XYZ file of C-alpha atoms in Angstrom:
140
model
C -168.422 124.673 -132.310
C -167.087 122.378 -129.614
C -169.483 120.284 -128.397
C -170.627 120.933 -124.570
C -169.264 118.280 -121.908
C -166.698 116.866 -124.382
C -163.881 115.112 -123.254
C -160.477 114.131 -124.703
C -157.664 111.932 -123.293
C -155.271 113.365 -126.213
C -151.744 113.852 -124.775
C -150.796 117.768 -125.378
C -148.526 120.377 -123.766
C -148.270 124.076 -123.282
C -146.430 124.050 -126.716
C -149.615 122.814 -128.379
C -151.680 126.092 -127.574
C -150.018 128.686 -130.003
C -150.413 126.246 -132.936
C -154.068 125.545 -131.919
C -154.951 129.270 -131.380
C -153.153 130.089 -134.850
C -155.384 127.641 -136.408
C -158.554 128.946 -134.525
C -157.754 132.633 -136.271
C -157.004 131.376 -139.177
C -153.254 132.169 -139.320
C -149.847 130.248 -140.081
C -148.273 128.779 -137.133
C -144.693 129.654 -136.839
C -142.026 127.553 -138.276
C -139.837 125.415 -136.004
C -141.785 124.793 -133.135
C -142.688 121.567 -131.548
C -146.297 122.387 -131.116
C -149.164 120.405 -132.624
C -152.640 121.924 -133.179
C -155.567 119.928 -131.354
C -158.413 121.960 -133.031
C -159.386 118.765 -134.736
C -159.893 117.134 -131.481
C -161.929 120.319 -129.864
C -164.026 120.044 -132.878
C -164.954 116.089 -132.860
C -162.883 115.546 -135.948
C -160.964 112.252 -136.313
C -157.951 113.263 -138.253
C -155.874 114.597 -135.110
C -152.155 114.541 -135.451
C -150.302 113.470 -132.179
C -146.971 113.496 -130.480
C -144.697 110.279 -131.059
C -143.718 111.558 -127.322
C -143.491 114.527 -124.906
C -140.272 115.657 -123.439
C -139.831 117.946 -120.475
C -137.904 118.902 -117.790
C -137.607 121.173 -114.904
C -135.041 122.116 -112.239
C -137.772 121.530 -109.329
C -137.402 118.908 -106.416
C -133.854 118.536 -107.462
C -134.065 118.460 -111.222
C -136.247 116.205 -113.266
C -136.989 114.737 -116.613
C -140.165 112.870 -118.156
C -141.460 111.374 -121.229
C -144.906 110.697 -122.058
C -144.930 107.955 -124.708
C -148.618 106.354 -125.159
C -149.435 104.893 -122.245
C -146.219 105.230 -120.683
C -144.304 107.945 -118.708
C -140.917 108.011 -117.711
C -139.688 109.900 -114.834
C -135.764 110.735 -113.675
C -135.753 112.432 -110.432
C -133.159 114.440 -108.461
C -130.756 114.806 -111.342
C -129.212 117.623 -109.394
C -129.278 116.227 -106.224
C -126.209 115.427 -104.277
C -127.823 112.854 -102.211
C -129.037 110.984 -105.093
C -128.494 107.204 -104.769
C -128.919 107.009 -108.817
C -129.805 110.314 -110.757
C -129.852 108.271 -113.991
C -132.383 105.947 -113.049
C -135.498 105.682 -114.983
C -138.892 105.179 -113.117
C -141.664 103.895 -115.555
C -145.424 104.199 -114.874
C -148.254 102.730 -117.154
C -150.927 105.673 -117.051
C -153.432 103.432 -118.050
C -153.522 101.042 -115.168
C -151.649 103.726 -112.290
C -152.895 106.959 -113.016
C -151.490 107.871 -109.644
C -147.691 106.728 -110.580
C -147.830 104.510 -107.158
C -145.884 101.293 -109.160
C -142.530 101.727 -111.123
C -142.706 98.920 -113.484
C -139.127 99.945 -115.457
C -137.757 96.343 -114.116
C -140.598 94.769 -116.296
C -140.158 96.711 -119.055
C -136.481 97.174 -120.413
C -137.573 98.149 -124.259
C -139.889 101.204 -123.188
C -137.327 102.107 -120.704
C -134.504 102.056 -123.288
C -137.113 104.138 -125.751
C -137.700 106.516 -123.208
C -133.783 107.095 -122.048
C -133.245 107.248 -126.071
C -135.623 110.322 -126.554
C -134.308 112.132 -123.034
C -130.777 112.043 -124.612
C -132.295 113.188 -128.316
C -134.359 115.664 -126.695
C -132.137 117.319 -124.282
C -130.315 120.654 -124.862
C -127.326 121.750 -122.601
C -128.894 124.538 -120.116
C -127.194 126.844 -117.521
C -130.573 126.679 -116.172
C -130.475 122.708 -115.868
C -127.063 121.491 -115.036
C -127.876 117.701 -115.459
C -125.042 115.009 -115.798
C -122.990 115.440 -118.607
C -124.704 113.178 -121.342
C -121.920 110.865 -121.904
C -123.113 109.670 -118.492
C -126.374 108.606 -119.740
C -125.738 105.191 -121.233
C -124.493 102.343 -119.146
């Protein structure tokens, strides 16, 4: 049912697989999860629900947080690093014009950076595996 050689630019994440496979199987997706089925996109249907933003974090490279919001990607790097100059600095990339994330455009887009910072703060759940700086330090 999926057209051969079809492509999609729909931003999605691993947590979207469970609701997608649940829908393929005709089963209900579990309640309380963040995933959205992307089956409509696979089938070429226009009524695809989309994430407002995708948030993730991981301890590699000294601890990182990231948000994908439309064409924008905001990243904090080296949050756990003892030698970090500014572990709360958000780098911003326009993925439509800079897929390689080579030009940080945060200074030119303070409103986008503020929205991404807000998503990072709202989405963050404290964890011993990711001992990032206390949340009260996240807003300057």
